[in-house]
Short mmCIF file of C-alpha atoms in Angstrom, two decimals:
data_model
loop_
_atom_site.label_atom_id
_atom_site.label_comp_id
_atom_site.label_asym_id
_atom_site.label_seq_id
_atom_site.Cartn_x
_atom_site.Cartn_y
_atom_site.Cartn_z
CA UNK A 5 -7.37 45.22 4.66
CA UNK A 6 -6.55 41.76 3.40
CA UNK A 7 -3.31 39.98 2.63
CA UNK A 8 -2.05 42.45 0.02
CA UNK A 9 -2.50 45.47 2.30
CA UNK A 10 -1.03 43.65 5.29
CA UNK A 11 1.98 42.48 3.28
CA UNK A 12 2.60 45.95 1.83
CA UNK A 13 2.30 47.66 5.22
CA UNK A 14 4.49 45.03 6.84
CA UNK A 15 7.14 45.33 4.15
CA UNK A 16 7.13 49.12 4.52
CA UNK A 17 7.43 48.75 8.32
CA UNK A 18 10.33 46.32 7.92
CA UNK A 19 12.16 48.62 5.49
CA UNK A 20 11.54 52.15 6.82
CA UNK A 21 14.40 53.14 9.14
CA UNK A 22 15.35 49.42 9.09
CA UNK A 23 12.19 48.63 10.99
CA UNK A 24 9.35 50.39 12.79
CA UNK A 25 6.48 48.95 14.83
CA UNK A 26 3.25 48.00 13.09
CA UNK A 27 -0.06 46.35 13.94
CA UNK A 28 -1.95 43.96 11.70
CA UNK A 29 -5.73 44.54 11.48
CA UNK A 30 -6.83 41.84 9.02
CA UNK A 31 -10.34 42.35 7.62
CA UNK A 32 -10.60 39.32 5.32
CA UNK A 33 -10.88 35.71 6.40
CA UNK A 34 -7.75 34.78 4.45
CA UNK A 35 -5.65 37.41 6.17
CA UNK A 36 -7.11 36.55 9.60
CA UNK A 37 -6.20 32.87 9.32
CA UNK A 38 -2.96 33.15 7.39
CA UNK A 39 -1.17 36.21 6.04
CA UNK A 40 -1.43 38.43 9.14
CA UNK A 41 0.10 35.74 11.38
CA UNK A 42 3.73 34.71 11.24
CA UNK A 43 5.70 37.78 10.20
CA UNK A 44 6.12 37.20 6.45
CA UNK A 45 5.77 40.41 4.45
CA UNK A 46 6.31 41.00 0.77
CA UNK A 47 5.26 42.39 -2.57
CA UNK A 48 4.69 40.63 -5.88
CA UNK A 49 6.96 40.69 -8.91
CA UNK A 50 6.21 39.64 -12.50
CA UNK A 51 8.56 36.66 -12.03
CA UNK A 52 6.63 35.38 -9.04
CA UNK A 53 4.51 36.05 -6.00
CA UNK A 54 6.09 37.60 -2.88
CA UNK A 55 9.53 37.64 -4.49
CA UNK A 56 10.54 40.81 -2.61
CA UNK A 57 9.99 40.87 1.14
CA UNK A 58 11.18 40.57 4.70
CA UNK A 59 10.35 38.87 7.97
CA UNK A 60 8.72 41.41 10.28
CA UNK A 61 6.55 40.40 13.23
CA UNK A 62 3.63 42.73 14.06
CA UNK A 63 3.28 44.00 17.62
CA UNK A 64 -0.22 42.55 17.71
CA UNK A 65 -2.82 41.10 15.35
CA UNK A 66 -6.39 42.36 15.82
CA UNK A 67 -8.84 40.01 14.10
CA UNK A 68 -12.37 41.39 14.46
CA UNK A 69 -14.95 38.80 13.43
CA UNK A 70 -17.50 41.53 12.66
CA UNK A 71 -15.37 42.58 9.68
CA UNK A 72 -16.16 39.28 7.97
CA UNK A 73 -19.77 40.44 7.53
CA UNK A 74 -18.49 42.96 4.98
CA UNK A 75 -16.95 40.31 2.72
CA UNK A 76 -18.41 39.23 -0.64
CA UNK A 77 -19.05 35.46 -0.74
CA UNK A 78 -16.11 34.94 -3.10
CA UNK A 79 -13.66 36.50 -0.60
CA UNK A 80 -15.04 34.41 2.25
CA UNK A 81 -14.57 31.23 0.21
CA UNK A 82 -11.02 32.27 -0.67
CA UNK A 83 -10.24 32.47 3.03
CA UNK A 84 -11.69 29.02 3.61
CA UNK A 85 -9.05 27.62 1.24
CA UNK A 86 -6.35 28.46 3.78
CA UNK A 87 -8.48 27.01 6.60
CA UNK A 88 -8.82 23.74 4.66
CA UNK A 89 -5.06 23.82 4.10
CA UNK A 90 -4.34 23.57 7.84
CA UNK A 91 -6.57 20.51 8.09
CA UNK A 92 -5.00 18.76 5.11
CA UNK A 93 -1.41 19.40 6.19
CA UNK A 94 -1.63 18.54 9.86
CA UNK A 95 -5.01 17.83 11.47
CA UNK A 96 -7.37 15.22 10.04
CA UNK A 97 -9.77 15.77 12.98
CA UNK A 98 -10.05 19.42 11.92
CA UNK A 99 -10.82 18.17 8.39
CA UNK A 100 -13.72 16.10 9.77
CA UNK A 101 -14.95 19.17 11.71
CA UNK A 102 -14.82 21.25 8.52
CA UNK A 103 -16.75 18.61 6.58
CA UNK A 104 -19.46 18.77 9.25
CA UNK A 105 -19.67 22.57 9.22
CA UNK A 106 -18.49 23.79 5.81
CA UNK A 107 -21.97 24.79 4.59
CA UNK A 108 -22.55 26.96 7.67
CA UNK A 109 -19.06 28.46 7.33
CA UNK A 110 -19.77 29.41 3.71
CA UNK A 111 -23.03 30.97 4.93
CA UNK A 112 -21.05 33.13 7.40
CA UNK A 113 -21.94 31.55 10.76
CA UNK A 114 -20.10 33.83 13.22
CA UNK A 115 -19.50 31.28 15.96
CA UNK A 116 -18.13 28.66 13.59
CA UNK A 117 -15.99 31.19 11.74
CA UNK A 118 -14.47 32.31 15.05
CA UNK A 119 -13.66 28.68 15.85
CA UNK A 120 -12.12 28.17 12.40
CA UNK A 121 -9.98 31.32 12.76
CA UNK A 122 -8.82 30.31 16.25
CA UNK A 123 -7.88 26.77 15.22
CA UNK A 124 -6.13 27.94 12.04
CA UNK A 125 -4.08 30.58 13.89
CA UNK A 126 -3.14 28.04 16.56
CA UNK A 127 -1.82 25.68 13.87
CA UNK A 128 0.16 28.40 12.15
CA UNK A 129 1.53 29.88 15.38
CA UNK A 130 2.81 26.48 16.50
CA UNK A 131 4.65 25.89 13.23
CA UNK A 132 6.04 29.44 13.02
CA UNK A 133 7.27 29.28 16.63
CA UNK A 134 9.36 26.26 15.68
CA UNK A 135 10.68 27.73 12.42
CA UNK A 136 10.18 31.48 12.08
CA UNK A 137 12.48 32.02 9.07
CA UNK A 138 11.26 28.95 7.12
CA UNK A 139 14.40 26.85 7.31
CA UNK A 140 12.38 23.64 7.53
CA UNK A 141 8.94 22.83 8.98
CA UNK A 142 7.36 26.18 8.14
CA UNK A 143 7.45 25.31 4.43
CA UNK A 144 4.61 22.85 5.16
CA UNK A 145 2.35 25.91 5.25
CA UNK A 146 2.89 26.16 1.49
CA UNK A 147 0.69 23.16 0.70
CA UNK A 148 -0.89 23.94 -2.67
CA UNK A 149 1.03 27.20 -2.97
CA UNK A 150 3.75 26.22 -5.47
CA UNK A 151 1.08 25.18 -7.97
CA UNK A 152 -1.20 28.04 -6.88
CA UNK A 153 1.42 30.74 -7.27
CA UNK A 154 2.09 29.53 -10.83
CA UNK A 155 -1.63 29.88 -11.59
CA UNK A 156 -1.74 33.40 -10.09
CA UNK A 157 1.42 34.50 -11.87
CA UNK A 158 0.26 33.24 -15.27
CA UNK A 159 -3.28 34.62 -15.06
CA UNK A 160 -2.14 37.93 -13.58
CA UNK A 161 -2.50 38.92 -9.94
CA UNK A 162 -6.11 39.57 -9.02
CA UNK A 163 -7.73 37.59 -11.84
CA UNK A 164 -8.01 34.66 -9.45
CA UNK A 165 -7.98 35.32 -5.73
CA UNK A 166 -5.06 33.79 -3.82
CA UNK A 167 -7.33 31.32 -2.05
CA UNK A 168 -8.85 30.17 -5.33
CA UNK A 169 -5.41 29.42 -6.78
CA UNK A 170 -4.32 27.65 -3.58
CA UNK A 171 -7.50 25.54 -3.66
CA UNK A 172 -6.71 24.20 -7.13
CA UNK A 173 -3.06 23.89 -6.11
CA UNK A 174 -4.05 21.63 -3.21
CA UNK A 175 -6.02 19.44 -5.61
CA UNK A 176 -2.89 19.15 -7.79
CA UNK A 177 -0.81 18.28 -4.72
CA UNK A 178 -3.35 15.64 -3.67
CA UNK A 179 -3.47 14.26 -7.22
CA UNK A 180 0.34 13.96 -7.35
CA UNK A 181 0.39 12.39 -3.88
CA UNK A 182 -2.06 9.79 -5.19
CA UNK A 183 0.04 9.11 -8.29
CA UNK A 184 3.03 8.55 -5.98
CA UNK A 185 1.00 5.95 -4.07
CA UNK A 186 0.59 7.95 -0.85
CA UNK A 187 -3.06 9.02 -1.03
CA UNK A 188 -5.94 6.86 -2.18
CA UNK A 189 -8.36 7.96 -4.88
CA UNK A 190 -10.93 8.27 -2.08
CA UNK A 191 -8.60 10.72 -0.28
CA UNK A 192 -8.33 12.82 -3.45
CA UNK A 193 -12.11 12.75 -3.85
CA UNK A 194 -12.50 13.83 -0.23
CA UNK A 195 -10.09 16.72 -0.82
CA UNK A 196 -11.96 17.84 -3.94
CA UNK A 197 -15.30 17.55 -2.17
CA UNK A 198 -14.46 19.84 0.76
CA UNK A 199 -12.92 22.38 -1.64
CA UNK A 200 -15.97 22.34 -3.93
CA UNK A 201 -18.35 22.65 -0.96
CA UNK A 202 -16.39 25.76 0.05
CA UNK A 203 -17.35 27.20 -3.38
CA UNK A 204 -13.77 27.02 -4.63
CA UNK A 205 -12.39 25.82 -8.00
CA UNK A 206 -10.76 22.41 -8.37
CA UNK A 207 -9.45 23.08 -11.89
CA UNK A 208 -7.65 26.09 -13.35
CA UNK A 209 -7.90 27.49 -16.87
CA UNK A 210 -5.65 25.80 -19.43
CA UNK A 211 -2.05 26.97 -19.01
CA UNK A 212 0.79 25.90 -21.35
CA UNK A 213 2.83 23.33 -19.43
CA UNK A 214 6.18 24.97 -20.17
CA UNK A 215 4.96 28.29 -18.78
CA UNK A 216 3.43 26.60 -15.72
CA UNK A 217 6.74 24.84 -15.02
CA UNK A 218 8.69 28.06 -15.60
CA UNK A 219 6.73 29.87 -12.90
CA UNK A 220 7.20 26.89 -10.56
CA UNK A 221 10.96 27.06 -11.13
CA UNK A 222 11.02 30.52 -9.50
CA UNK A 223 9.43 29.17 -6.31
CA UNK A 224 11.25 30.07 -3.10
CA UNK A 225 11.39 26.37 -2.15
CA UNK A 226 13.77 25.67 -5.05
CA UNK A 227 17.07 24.62 -3.40
CA UNK A 228 20.29 24.18 -5.40
CA UNK A 229 18.22 24.23 -8.58
CA UNK A 230 15.91 21.47 -7.36
CA UNK A 231 12.20 22.02 -6.82
CA UNK A 232 10.75 20.85 -3.51
CA UNK A 233 7.01 20.34 -3.12
CA UNK A 234 4.68 20.05 -0.16
CA UNK A 235 2.76 16.81 -0.67
CA UNK A 236 0.70 14.51 1.55
CA UNK A 237 1.74 11.10 2.85
CA UNK A 238 -1.84 10.88 4.11
CA UNK A 239 -4.61 13.36 4.82
CA UNK A 240 -3.45 15.42 7.79
CA UNK A 241 0.24 14.56 7.26
CA UNK A 242 2.13 16.76 4.81
CA UNK A 243 5.81 16.48 3.93
CA UNK A 244 8.35 18.62 2.08
CA UNK A 245 10.05 16.53 -0.58
CA UNK A 246 12.21 16.67 -3.69
CA UNK A 247 11.71 12.96 -4.31
CA UNK A 248 8.95 12.84 -6.89
CA UNK A 249 8.69 11.86 -10.54
CA UNK A 250 8.59 15.05 -12.63
CA UNK A 251 6.50 13.32 -15.27
CA UNK A 252 3.88 12.41 -12.65
CA UNK A 253 3.88 16.04 -11.49
CA UNK A 254 3.24 17.18 -15.05
CA UNK A 255 0.39 14.68 -15.34
CA UNK A 256 -1.16 16.06 -12.12
CA UNK A 257 -0.95 19.61 -13.47
CA UNK A 258 -2.51 18.74 -16.83
CA UNK A 259 -5.25 16.59 -15.28
CA UNK A 260 -6.55 19.51 -13.24
CA UNK A 261 -6.91 22.12 -15.97
CA UNK A 262 -10.07 23.06 -17.84
CA UNK A 263 -9.46 22.26 -21.47
CA UNK A 264 -10.22 25.17 -23.80
#
């Protein structure tokens, strides 16, 4: 299955008898490039996504490209959100490659999808190897996720796919990075363009700001009561920071919502 099945099975494997072996067989693009790799397992809670979980590494991950032929277009696009994430957070050359091939990836080109999965897993494996329990660098993998999880939690899990929420979350992160003077408006436009070409949303439905902020306050990156965000100093260079103007963050959230 996809990320939900993999996370549930992994959490059960981590908990039963304090840990039994398990194998990840991801059958969605999102789970192949992200959730099946790295050992994070968890289940959702009304207060927030993946609030209950454990670190449990699978014995092996079997990613069969043929399974991607079974995906609806919406699921394939959702997976591409996480692929784009790796490019934005740490590999601007990969971003250029995606811009060259995104239309064929959306169309399901097997060779290009295999390359995208390989490159994404290599990025994640490198970061996880340096920081398995997310004490530092691994949090970079949450680019777009703090905003995205708030969208998912407010709308209700499953209304928007995880990748769709992350896509809009990455736009919010890029917008805030621009307001802080780190990204140019052209960088933000480039971010929006690749996300739109992947058939993903760049705005979320209107969400009351106080509720949006409340869900963000439950994020696992909150440390000593202070929210930390993954933002971009430049395309391909993400940072984890608590040094941002909250008012500018609120502006970035509101600017990327569809007004009712």
